[in-house]
């Protein structure tokens, strides 16, 4: 479904990703894990069209993604839950969700999708008229995920959905991700919380200083001594 | 409050029939026409696209119309649409790169400020055709000419009222549109807006186009009404500041805000004119600048914004009182 090969990207003269290769097949959940500054967010930004790559191949369902602007990428079926959620604080919860269905193809389905997101996250229905910036961190994350789901994406990108949340809330967020998987969504998730994310994905890539160091099934990585030492603290 | 609107509407039908002086009617017409221009500015200004370039759109609308009439005898019915097209084209030529290169905030204000001065200086420099800094007068025909768009004050009142109402309708429709939420989202977080699928550039150009087109239209009508246009009062940084001041002081998030701003600026302008004579044309820009700063610091929501907030508060208190008692 998503194929990336030889990807180079960065900021100005600084290269944050070196020859990254990665694939996601339809129906899979794949994680990219790695320490701070490894380039995980950069990778997500390239996939969603926010950052133009310097070199490499990106294809989604066989079609090239290079030089496609972000709103067109959403239309093609890739939605992005950005790092730090980035809701629109001066819009209500419902308006935030509406923005997720802004693409012309999504607009006619707004009401039905809204109902669907509310049924997934009943809390959002209670908060529908509240300004998004005034909710708790966990609720904001829920809203950010809901906003991305409003475009009914084929592939959902999630950038550290558990970051900055209290441990109890982190568990809830991972439960949400699990539910989204059960709904049949293909998911590419970036996490620093390696232990928990490996519990819920099929495969994972380990990204360190802009390069994929290791990859494999979640079970294989959980069993890998190097991973256990560096990321699982065992 | 709801009952107030029809009352206000009915009151607006009265002025031409009241025993008021010609001068008072003139001031009311000016307020309505300028209120339309200020309302047009807020259509983009309320989203953080603070344009100091509206003097340019106003000038283009008014000069294109008047020049085509004087030099080619082209009726304003064709001249105004052409002026609007020219203004929109200029707005897009400036707006597109600004959006792509993410020129926002102060930088956007500066770029548009430069634009407005370029238009003013061009009018001044092209003296043989435009009359330069002395201004120009559209060739007059006997009044109540539909073709020449030259009327008596009595008729102009109705034209001004209709145009003003049109501005409010457009403002209201924008306020209720998806574009408003999208533009608020862009103002909050442009990158996140793009990431969720909003075509940022398209949305910005959409409000810019509407705003510039209406402003050029308003400018052309003001020129037709006054029958005299001048690069200092219809283009350049002076008018741009006046527009921004009126919109901000009245309140750009409330439908009648720019109208209140128009009452304030027109009355202020007349007051200064009586006080200092025509020498104050330069002084007006300075005064607008100073008052703008005062408003931005002490009353950023503008007069109407403060009134609406007060009313909401009072209503909330009134609603809470029976529950508490
Ligand atoms: N906007 C930016 N400008 C310049 N450098 C950046 C920018 N964003 C990130 N970087 C750098 O790129 C590298 C990768 O960052 P990032 O992709 O955010 O990593 P991660 O998400 O894995 O923590 C880091 O060295 C970071 O300092
Ligand atoms: Mg990151």
Short mmCIF file of C-alpha atoms and ligand atoms in Angstrom, two decimals, chain A residues 35-42 44 83-84 159-160 190 192, ligand 2:
data_model
loop_
_atom_site.label_atom_id
_atom_site.label_comp_id
_atom_site.label_asym_id
_atom_site.label_seq_id
_atom_site.Cartn_x
_atom_site.Cartn_y
_atom_site.Cartn_z
CA UNK A 35 14.94 7.83 20.16
CA UNK A 36 14.28 11.55 20.13
CA UNK A 37 15.66 13.30 17.07
CA UNK A 38 15.89 10.11 15.04
CA UNK A 39 13.79 11.60 12.26
CA UNK A 40 10.45 9.93 12.96
CA UNK A 41 8.41 13.11 12.72
CA UNK A 42 10.34 14.11 9.61
CA UNK A 44 5.68 11.43 8.81
CA UNK A 83 2.86 15.22 16.81
CA UNK A 84 1.50 17.16 19.82
CA UNK A 159 2.93 10.61 15.42
CA UNK A 160 3.53 9.77 19.09
CA UNK A 190 5.52 6.48 15.46
CA UNK A 192 8.94 6.26 21.76
MG1 LIG C 2 8.92 13.53 16.74
#
